Amino acid sequence: MNFIITMITWGMSLMSSSYTNNTEPIETVIYRGLDRSVSQTIQMAKKLENEVDKLPRTIENGKLKTINCFCWCSGFFPGELWYLCEYTRNPQIKKYAKLYTARLEKVQYVTGHHDVGFMLYCSYGNGFRLTANKKYKKILEQGARSLSTRYNPTIKAIRSWDFGSWQFPVIIDNMMNLELLTWAGKETGDKTFYNIATDHANTTMNNHFREDYSSYHVVSYDTITGLAERKQTFQGSADESAWARGQAWALYGYTMMARETGDKSYLEQAKKVASFVMDHPNMPVDKVPYWDFDAPEIPNTPRDASSAAIMASALIELSQIDKSADSDKYLSYAKEQIRSLTSPNYLAEEGTNCNFILKHSTGHFRGNSEIDVPICYADYYYIEALMRLYKLLGLNNEDK
Ligand code: GLY
């Protein structure tokens, strides 16, 4: 009951107030977001420095909840450190980036689920991009081989999960694992990785989307015929609803595949998904979505800041790939999301929030898990979006 009253009060205050200062120069917003990310992330890194194998995930019962490397979220914190290392060139942050990345070494052999792409590409992928460390490259290549074992040539997709009663479940989130494969295709010259990624993206494009370009969360395939057998949700409000983070993964996934392949069909798909989310009547005025666009409790239900951060990062990239008149629209929308996330409504004060950066994300509402809390992947995509803007606008931390 208390939770519902809190949600209503908080939701109403966001609906009615003017919560971002749209006259503040975007550069100031970007520096505030990145500098707060630096101070919070250094504190978090110090806190877990001597806790062998631990990585931060969220807050549970008022306390920091950590995970080990085998959780799907393990790569986000090392990835944050690499982006902040890029921003600051601070040797202390680099030391932490290496330390926390090394905690994921065993992930390269994981074949029991699809999340290896998230885990390794955010951590070792960013580390390799910035250091060209040969050990990181070998680990990423092994990770790509492990992920590829989950590809089914009849279905032409990568299997997401091994639990549940589905024959061959594929979730929209799985689009995010493909960047590890396109990277491995380029680095090794082995086209198999690239072909698996494009097959998966094509199969998902054919089966996951409704006429309005919203995405189902889970599509299960018949392993004999290769055809879709069930279309459902796992984390959304209902099978036919548009779970916010699923839409964000779809937008990011097809934008990334358009960049990686130059294929116009992926670009068109990303643009259609962008229209669905940007024009949705249930998108709040601050452009931070509720956890599901069709949640029956709207407006008295939690937001998901992680979806806004993922969307913003994707839209910044989409604005650079798309050469049409829509390009400016994507960039403006992403900047508005970043303004909202960098306002006191979402950005944690220094030293609060157990040293996570953003407040108000929702992991699994229906599972009664991670509701209206900070979550590491919200922080990762927020920093990524800030860094994309930082580079796009030609900013330089040393000149500020
Ligand atoms: N991939 C799991 C999630 O987005 O919650």
Tab-separated table of C-alpha atoms and ligand atoms in Angstrom:
chain	number	residue	atom	x	y	z
A	1	MET	CA	0.000	0.000	0.000
A	2	ASN	CA	2.793	2.387	0.981
A	3	PHE	CA	4.516	1.547	-2.276
A	4	ILE	CA	1.384	2.426	-4.305
A	5	ILE	CA	0.949	5.739	-2.486
A	6	THR	CA	4.619	6.580	-3.058
A	7	MET	CA	4.284	5.760	-6.747
A	8	ILE	CA	1.163	7.882	-7.122
A	9	THR	CA	2.765	10.846	-5.355
A	10	TRP	CA	6.011	10.589	-7.255
A	11	GLY	CA	4.223	9.954	-10.559
A	12	MET	CA	1.932	12.949	-10.082
A	13	SER	CA	4.821	15.237	-9.209
A	14	LEU	CA	6.600	14.213	-12.413
A	15	MET	CA	3.431	14.628	-14.488
A	16	SER	CA	2.735	18.117	-13.258
A	17	SER	CA	6.072	19.746	-12.607
A	18	SER	CA	8.626	21.222	-14.880
A	19	TYR	CA	11.549	18.995	-13.975
A	20	THR	CA	14.253	19.800	-16.461
A	21	ASN	CA	15.879	23.064	-17.251
A	22	ASN	CA	15.700	23.166	-21.049
A	23	THR	CA	17.696	26.383	-21.217
A	24	GLU	CA	20.774	24.818	-19.630
A	25	PRO	CA	23.404	24.269	-22.339
A	26	ILE	CA	23.542	20.595	-23.284
A	27	GLU	CA	27.329	20.660	-22.747
A	28	THR	CA	26.770	21.519	-19.083
A	29	VAL	CA	24.281	18.682	-18.786
A	30	ILE	CA	26.745	16.216	-20.345
A	31	TYR	CA	29.615	17.268	-18.068
A	32	ARG	CA	27.395	17.106	-14.982
A	33	GLY	CA	26.244	13.593	-15.917
A	34	LEU	CA	29.742	12.350	-16.673
A	35	ASP	CA	31.371	13.982	-13.643
A	36	ARG	CA	28.702	12.545	-11.321
A	37	SER	CA	29.230	9.161	-13.005
A	38	VAL	CA	32.959	9.412	-12.304
A	39	SER	CA	32.555	10.233	-8.597
A	40	GLN	CA	29.872	7.598	-7.995
A	41	THR	CA	31.684	4.890	-9.963
A	42	ILE	CA	35.047	5.460	-8.250
A	43	GLN	CA	33.323	5.117	-4.882
A	44	MET	CA	31.627	1.907	-6.022
A	45	ALA	CA	34.922	0.536	-7.361
A	46	LYS	CA	36.691	1.281	-4.069
A	47	LYS	CA	33.922	-0.387	-2.095
A	48	LEU	CA	34.212	-3.732	-3.925
A	49	GLU	CA	37.949	-3.591	-4.683
A	50	ASN	CA	38.895	-6.330	-2.233
A	51	GLU	CA	35.700	-8.369	-2.574
A	52	VAL	CA	37.026	-11.013	-4.923
A	53	ASP	CA	34.615	-11.808	-7.792
A	54	LYS	CA	31.931	-9.269	-6.813
A	55	LEU	CA	30.297	-6.803	-9.187
A	56	PRO	CA	27.451	-4.379	-8.428
A	57	ARG	CA	23.932	-5.038	-9.724
A	58	THR	CA	21.241	-3.113	-7.809
A	59	ILE	CA	19.892	-2.141	-4.377
A	60	GLU	CA	17.824	-4.732	-2.508
A	61	ASN	CA	16.226	-4.024	0.879
A	62	GLY	CA	18.194	-0.792	1.065
A	63	LYS	CA	21.569	-2.493	0.544
A	64	LEU	CA	23.967	-2.898	-2.351
A	65	LYS	CA	23.311	-6.205	-4.110
A	66	THR	CA	26.332	-7.750	-5.806
A	67	ILE	CA	26.665	-10.572	-8.332
A	68	ASN	CA	29.455	-12.797	-9.600
A	69	CYS	CA	30.661	-12.993	-13.193
A	70	PHE	CA	28.042	-15.541	-14.255
A	71	CYS	CA	25.109	-13.148	-13.863
A	72	TRP	CA	23.996	-11.607	-17.165
A	73	CYS	CA	24.667	-8.139	-15.712
A	74	SER	CA	28.349	-8.731	-14.902
A	75	GLY	CA	29.827	-6.791	-17.831
A	76	PHE	CA	28.131	-3.467	-17.216
A	77	PHE	CA	30.233	-2.130	-14.331
A	78	PRO	CA	33.583	-2.887	-16.029
A	79	GLY	CA	32.141	-1.271	-19.172
A	80	GLU	CA	31.232	1.880	-17.230
A	81	LEU	CA	34.794	2.064	-15.958
A	82	TRP	CA	36.209	1.790	-19.498
A	83	TYR	CA	33.968	4.610	-20.764
A	84	LEU	CA	34.945	6.780	-17.797
A	85	CYS	CA	38.597	5.933	-18.375
A	86	GLU	CA	38.113	7.208	-21.927
A	87	TYR	CA	36.517	10.394	-20.560
A	88	THR	CA	39.042	11.153	-17.810
A	89	ARG	CA	42.243	9.312	-18.833
A	90	ASN	CA	42.570	8.832	-15.091
A	91	PRO	CA	45.043	6.014	-14.198
A	92	GLN	CA	43.052	5.089	-11.096
A	93	ILE	CA	39.956	4.448	-13.196
A	94	LYS	CA	42.026	2.455	-15.692
A	95	LYS	CA	43.369	0.322	-12.836
A	96	TYR	CA	39.788	-0.372	-11.736
A	97	ALA	CA	38.626	-1.043	-15.310
A	98	LYS	CA	41.301	-3.739	-15.655
A	99	LEU	CA	40.586	-5.187	-12.219
A	100	TYR	CA	36.826	-5.533	-12.711
A	101	THR	CA	37.156	-6.718	-16.326
A	102	ALA	CA	39.473	-9.524	-15.198
A	103	ARG	CA	36.700	-10.780	-12.907
A	104	LEU	CA	34.823	-11.954	-16.030
A	105	GLU	CA	37.525	-14.117	-17.574
A	106	LYS	CA	35.602	-17.381	-17.136
A	107	VAL	CA	32.600	-16.005	-19.030
A	108	GLN	CA	34.347	-16.778	-22.324
A	109	TYR	CA	33.391	-20.460	-21.866
A	110	VAL	CA	29.735	-19.910	-20.949
A	111	THR	CA	27.416	-21.738	-23.357
A	112	GLY	CA	24.322	-22.080	-21.133
A	113	HIS	CA	22.555	-18.884	-22.253
A	114	HIS	CA	22.770	-16.076	-24.800
A	115	ASP	CA	23.987	-13.246	-22.550
A	116	VAL	CA	27.694	-13.820	-23.254
A	117	GLY	CA	27.516	-10.955	-25.761
A	118	PHE	CA	26.260	-8.467	-23.162
A	119	MET	CA	28.753	-9.712	-20.576
A	120	LEU	CA	31.898	-9.757	-22.679
A	121	TYR	CA	31.323	-7.013	-25.220
A	122	CYS	CA	30.563	-4.327	-22.603
A	123	SER	CA	33.610	-5.306	-20.511
A	124	TYR	CA	36.344	-6.849	-22.660
A	125	GLY	CA	34.934	-5.242	-25.823
A	126	ASN	CA	35.346	-1.716	-24.482
A	127	GLY	CA	38.671	-2.706	-22.930
A	128	PHE	CA	39.952	-4.004	-26.276
A	129	ARG	CA	38.667	-0.925	-28.114
A	130	LEU	CA	40.707	1.309	-25.804
A	131	THR	CA	43.830	-0.788	-25.194
A	132	ALA	CA	44.161	-3.318	-28.085
A	133	ASN	CA	45.182	-5.810	-25.381
A	134	LYS	CA	45.778	-9.171	-27.131
A	135	LYS	CA	44.542	-11.158	-24.144
A	136	TYR	CA	41.213	-9.321	-24.307
A	137	LYS	CA	40.970	-10.177	-28.011
A	138	LYS	CA	41.461	-13.906	-27.355
A	139	ILE	CA	38.816	-13.862	-24.640
A	140	LEU	CA	36.336	-12.066	-26.909
A	141	GLU	CA	36.970	-14.540	-29.722
A	142	GLN	CA	36.421	-17.505	-27.411
A	143	GLY	CA	33.245	-15.814	-26.143
A	144	ALA	CA	32.003	-15.473	-29.727
A	145	ARG	CA	32.655	-19.192	-30.311
A	146	SER	CA	30.756	-20.046	-27.112
A	147	LEU	CA	27.793	-17.876	-28.136
A	148	SER	CA	27.761	-19.406	-31.629
A	149	THR	CA	27.170	-22.887	-30.167
A	150	ARG	CA	23.612	-21.702	-29.436
A	151	TYR	CA	22.826	-21.035	-33.116
A	152	ASN	CA	20.300	-23.368	-34.742
A	153	PRO	CA	20.553	-23.553	-38.564
A	154	THR	CA	16.942	-24.729	-38.996
A	155	ILE	CA	15.573	-21.767	-37.073
A	156	LYS	CA	18.404	-19.430	-38.109
A	157	ALA	CA	18.600	-17.909	-34.645
A	158	ILE	CA	20.506	-18.102	-31.364
A	159	ARG	CA	18.657	-19.767	-28.505
A	160	SER	CA	18.235	-17.380	-25.555
A	161	TRP	CA	17.384	-19.538	-22.559
A	162	ASP	CA	17.529	-23.185	-21.519
A	163	PHE	CA	14.796	-22.920	-18.864
A	164	GLY	CA	11.017	-22.919	-19.326
A	165	SER	CA	8.650	-25.014	-21.442
A	166	TRP	CA	9.421	-23.309	-24.757
A	167	GLN	CA	10.939	-25.438	-27.533
A	168	PHE	CA	13.427	-22.750	-28.588
A	169	PRO	CA	12.934	-19.373	-26.875
A	170	VAL	CA	14.392	-16.235	-28.417
A	171	ILE	CA	13.931	-12.935	-26.599
A	172	ILE	CA	14.208	-9.517	-28.198
A	173	ASP	CA	17.077	-8.704	-25.786
A	174	ASN	CA	19.159	-11.228	-27.728
A	175	MET	CA	19.697	-8.647	-30.491
A	176	MET	CA	22.182	-7.030	-28.112
A	177	ASN	CA	24.487	-10.067	-28.205
A	178	LEU	CA	25.071	-9.789	-31.943
A	179	GLU	CA	27.706	-7.049	-31.727
A	180	LEU	CA	30.172	-9.550	-30.240
A	181	LEU	CA	29.635	-11.701	-33.341
A	182	THR	CA	29.976	-8.933	-35.930
A	183	TRP	CA	33.139	-7.844	-34.098
A	184	ALA	CA	34.495	-11.427	-34.169
A	185	GLY	CA	33.665	-11.700	-37.879
A	186	LYS	CA	35.788	-8.635	-38.609
A	187	GLU	CA	38.649	-9.552	-36.259
A	188	THR	CA	39.007	-13.200	-37.279
A	189	GLY	CA	37.916	-12.999	-40.917
A	190	ASP	CA	35.551	-15.926	-40.232
A	191	LYS	CA	32.293	-15.022	-41.970
A	192	THR	CA	30.386	-17.595	-39.891
A	193	PHE	CA	30.121	-15.149	-37.002
A	194	TYR	CA	28.750	-12.447	-39.262
A	195	ASN	CA	26.297	-14.838	-40.930
A	196	ILE	CA	24.952	-16.023	-37.567
A	197	ALA	CA	24.410	-12.405	-36.518
A	198	THR	CA	22.572	-11.460	-39.718
A	199	ASP	CA	20.512	-14.681	-39.717
A	200	HIS	CA	19.443	-13.979	-36.136
A	201	ALA	CA	18.572	-10.355	-36.909
A	202	ASN	CA	16.550	-11.406	-39.985
A	203	THR	CA	14.647	-14.166	-38.168
A	204	THR	CA	13.853	-11.757	-35.327
A	205	MET	CA	12.732	-9.070	-37.770
A	206	ASN	CA	10.351	-11.566	-39.398
A	207	ASN	CA	8.803	-12.929	-36.212
A	208	HIS	CA	9.135	-10.627	-33.219
A	209	PHE	CA	7.310	-7.551	-34.488
A	210	ARG	CA	3.633	-6.669	-34.623
A	211	GLU	CA	2.080	-4.500	-37.320
A	212	ASP	CA	2.754	-1.358	-35.273
A	213	TYR	CA	6.450	-2.363	-34.946
A	214	SER	CA	6.213	-3.027	-31.243
A	215	SER	CA	8.050	-6.179	-30.253
A	216	TYR	CA	7.015	-9.326	-28.454
A	217	HIS	CA	9.358	-10.242	-25.655
A	218	VAL	CA	9.648	-14.019	-26.225
A	219	VAL	CA	9.158	-15.875	-29.498
A	220	SER	CA	9.579	-19.644	-29.304
A	221	TYR	CA	10.304	-21.653	-32.440
A	222	ASP	CA	9.392	-25.197	-33.426
A	223	THR	CA	12.699	-27.044	-33.721
A	224	ILE	CA	11.453	-29.318	-36.541
A	225	THR	CA	9.770	-26.784	-38.820
A	226	GLY	CA	11.749	-23.714	-37.731
A	227	LEU	CA	8.479	-21.756	-37.509
A	228	ALA	CA	7.365	-19.599	-34.588
A	229	GLU	CA	5.249	-21.685	-32.206
A	230	ARG	CA	4.491	-19.202	-29.361
A	231	LYS	CA	4.665	-15.421	-28.891
A	232	GLN	CA	4.628	-14.374	-25.254
A	233	THR	CA	6.091	-12.193	-22.577
A	234	PHE	CA	8.275	-12.966	-19.588
A	235	GLN	CA	8.974	-9.547	-18.090
A	236	GLY	CA	6.205	-7.512	-19.725
A	237	SER	CA	2.704	-6.731	-18.518
A	238	ALA	CA	0.975	-9.143	-20.948
A	239	ASP	CA	1.783	-11.230	-24.016
A	240	GLU	CA	0.400	-8.498	-26.289
A	241	SER	CA	1.894	-5.554	-24.383
A	242	ALA	CA	4.976	-3.523	-25.264
A	243	TRP	CA	7.473	-4.091	-22.439
A	244	ALA	CA	9.531	-0.894	-22.404
A	245	ARG	CA	13.001	-2.382	-22.183
A	246	GLY	CA	12.193	-4.876	-24.926
A	247	GLN	CA	11.368	-1.973	-27.246
A	248	ALA	CA	14.619	-0.275	-26.217
A	249	TRP	CA	16.644	-3.426	-26.953
A	250	ALA	CA	14.959	-3.660	-30.368
A	251	LEU	CA	15.758	-0.033	-31.193
A	252	TYR	CA	19.374	-0.395	-30.082
A	253	GLY	CA	19.811	-3.821	-31.707
A	254	TYR	CA	18.649	-2.810	-35.194
A	255	THR	CA	20.505	0.512	-35.060
A	256	MET	CA	23.690	-1.370	-34.154
A	257	MET	CA	23.116	-3.928	-36.929
A	258	ALA	CA	22.537	-1.097	-39.429
A	259	ARG	CA	25.914	0.350	-38.412
A	260	GLU	CA	27.655	-3.033	-38.521
A	261	THR	CA	26.282	-4.197	-41.888
A	262	GLY	CA	25.134	-1.103	-43.792
A	263	ASP	CA	21.936	-3.058	-44.522
A	264	LYS	CA	19.092	-0.625	-45.207
A	265	SER	CA	16.442	-3.057	-43.933
A	266	TYR	CA	17.929	-2.860	-40.433
A	267	LEU	CA	17.954	0.918	-40.621
A	268	GLU	CA	14.289	0.944	-41.685
A	269	GLN	CA	13.435	-1.425	-38.843
A	270	ALA	CA	15.210	0.796	-36.308
A	271	LYS	CA	13.329	3.844	-37.639
A	272	LYS	CA	9.970	2.070	-37.328
A	273	VAL	CA	10.737	1.020	-33.753
A	274	ALA	CA	11.900	4.578	-33.003
A	275	SER	CA	8.551	5.936	-34.243
A	276	PHE	CA	6.648	3.440	-32.120
A	277	VAL	CA	8.352	4.464	-28.885
A	278	MET	CA	8.802	8.182	-29.574
A	279	ASP	CA	5.194	8.736	-30.674
A	280	HIS	CA	3.618	6.460	-28.090
A	281	PRO	CA	0.720	8.191	-26.270
A	282	ASN	CA	1.842	6.639	-22.975
A	283	MET	CA	5.347	8.054	-23.184
A	284	PRO	CA	5.537	10.550	-20.289
A	285	VAL	CA	6.480	14.158	-20.976
A	286	ASP	CA	9.967	13.650	-19.536
A	287	LYS	CA	10.464	10.788	-22.040
A	288	VAL	CA	11.396	8.224	-19.407
A	289	PRO	CA	8.941	5.374	-20.084
A	290	TYR	CA	6.848	3.435	-17.656
A	291	TRP	CA	8.167	-0.125	-17.333
A	292	ASP	CA	5.593	-1.279	-19.926
A	293	PHE	CA	3.889	1.002	-22.453
A	294	ASP	CA	0.656	-0.907	-21.833
A	295	ALA	CA	0.848	-1.346	-18.061
A	296	PRO	CA	-2.792	-1.084	-16.925
A	297	GLU	CA	-1.791	0.953	-13.842
A	298	ILE	CA	-0.349	3.875	-15.874
A	299	PRO	CA	0.265	6.583	-14.597
A	300	ASN	CA	0.507	4.998	-11.143
A	301	THR	CA	3.246	2.525	-11.912
A	302	PRO	CA	7.049	2.789	-11.923
A	303	ARG	CA	9.203	4.179	-14.653
A	304	ASP	CA	12.170	2.403	-16.157
A	305	ALA	CA	15.134	4.763	-16.419
A	306	SER	CA	17.183	1.948	-17.985
A	307	SER	CA	14.868	1.951	-21.026
A	308	ALA	CA	15.332	5.703	-21.438
A	309	ALA	CA	19.120	5.359	-21.218
A	310	ILE	CA	19.205	2.510	-23.787
A	311	MET	CA	16.861	4.448	-26.098
A	312	ALA	CA	18.904	7.645	-25.809
A	313	SER	CA	22.140	5.847	-26.647
A	314	ALA	CA	20.495	4.140	-29.640
A	315	LEU	CA	18.835	7.333	-30.913
A	316	ILE	CA	22.133	9.237	-30.852
A	317	GLU	CA	23.637	6.548	-33.048
A	318	LEU	CA	20.538	6.374	-35.263
A	319	SER	CA	20.744	10.137	-35.819
A	320	GLN	CA	24.223	9.632	-37.266
A	321	ILE	CA	23.368	6.655	-39.495
A	322	ASP	CA	20.065	7.943	-40.846
A	323	LYS	CA	20.564	10.553	-43.528
A	324	SER	CA	16.889	11.541	-43.773
A	325	ALA	CA	15.143	14.561	-42.262
A	326	ASP	CA	14.333	12.390	-39.214
A	327	SER	CA	17.942	12.482	-38.080
A	328	ASP	CA	17.582	15.773	-36.138
A	329	LYS	CA	14.422	14.485	-34.505
A	330	TYR	CA	16.257	11.433	-33.126
A	331	LEU	CA	19.080	13.528	-31.728
A	332	SER	CA	16.730	16.093	-30.120
A	333	TYR	CA	14.700	13.330	-28.522
A	334	ALA	CA	17.818	11.670	-27.101
A	335	LYS	CA	19.017	14.993	-25.708
A	336	GLU	CA	15.674	15.476	-23.959
A	337	GLN	CA	15.988	12.034	-22.396
A	338	ILE	CA	19.510	12.844	-21.255
A	339	ARG	CA	18.297	16.150	-19.753
A	340	SER	CA	15.631	14.264	-17.802
A	341	LEU	CA	18.012	11.555	-16.610
A	342	THR	CA	20.544	14.195	-15.573
A	343	SER	CA	17.961	16.092	-13.524
A	344	PRO	CA	17.621	15.507	-9.759
A	345	ASN	CA	14.605	13.308	-10.464
A	346	TYR	CA	16.806	10.535	-11.798
A	347	LEU	CA	20.470	11.413	-11.203
A	348	ALA	CA	21.618	10.432	-7.720
A	349	GLU	CA	23.302	12.957	-5.478
A	350	GLU	CA	26.958	12.191	-4.876
A	351	GLY	CA	27.442	9.588	-2.137
A	352	THR	CA	23.807	8.414	-2.213
A	353	ASN	CA	22.036	5.561	-4.038
A	354	CYS	CA	24.713	3.054	-2.863
A	355	ASN	CA	26.916	4.797	-5.459
A	356	PHE	CA	24.797	3.836	-8.447
A	357	ILE	CA	24.287	6.744	-10.841
A	358	LEU	CA	20.619	6.643	-11.842
A	359	LYS	CA	17.499	6.066	-9.761
A	360	HIS	CA	14.120	4.649	-10.869
A	361	SER	CA	14.723	1.585	-13.032
A	362	THR	CA	12.510	-1.475	-13.124
A	363	GLY	CA	13.955	-4.913	-13.799
A	364	HIS	CA	11.081	-7.384	-13.538
A	365	PHE	CA	7.830	-5.850	-12.315
A	366	ARG	CA	5.674	-8.947	-12.708
A	367	GLY	CA	8.299	-11.050	-10.964
A	368	ASN	CA	8.224	-8.535	-8.087
A	369	SER	CA	11.939	-8.003	-8.553
A	370	GLU	CA	13.998	-4.805	-8.924
A	371	ILE	CA	11.114	-2.348	-8.920
A	372	ASP	CA	11.961	1.365	-8.948
A	373	VAL	CA	15.614	0.882	-8.029
A	374	PRO	CA	19.019	1.675	-9.498
A	375	ILE	CA	20.340	-1.061	-11.831
A	376	CYS	CA	23.831	-1.359	-13.321
A	377	TYR	CA	22.683	-1.529	-16.951
A	378	ALA	CA	20.831	1.781	-16.651
A	379	ASP	CA	24.124	3.346	-15.547
A	380	TYR	CA	26.080	1.685	-18.354
A	381	TYR	CA	23.825	2.888	-21.181
A	382	TYR	CA	23.491	6.329	-19.571
A	383	ILE	CA	27.289	6.739	-19.600
A	384	GLU	CA	27.449	5.352	-23.138
A	385	ALA	CA	24.824	7.869	-24.294
A	386	LEU	CA	26.694	10.716	-22.572
A	387	MET	CA	29.948	9.645	-24.208
A	388	ARG	CA	28.271	9.426	-27.618
A	389	LEU	CA	27.037	13.000	-27.198
A	390	TYR	CA	30.401	14.106	-25.803
A	391	LYS	CA	32.183	12.821	-28.903
A	392	LEU	CA	29.504	14.014	-31.315
A	393	LEU	CA	29.699	17.562	-29.973
A	394	GLY	CA	33.523	17.488	-29.991
A	395	LEU	CA	33.774	18.181	-26.247
A	396	ASN	CA	37.021	17.925	-24.364
A	397	ASN	CA	37.099	17.283	-20.655
A	398	GLU	CA	40.391	19.172	-20.321
A	399	ASP	CA	38.929	22.386	-21.783
A	400	LYS	CA	35.798	22.544	-19.691
B	1	GLY	N1	17.894	-9.036	-20.561
B	1	GLY	C1	17.130	-8.924	-19.397
B	1	GLY	C2	16.485	-7.601	-19.159
B	1	GLY	O1	16.514	-6.713	-19.965
B	1	GLY	O2	15.900	-7.484	-18.106
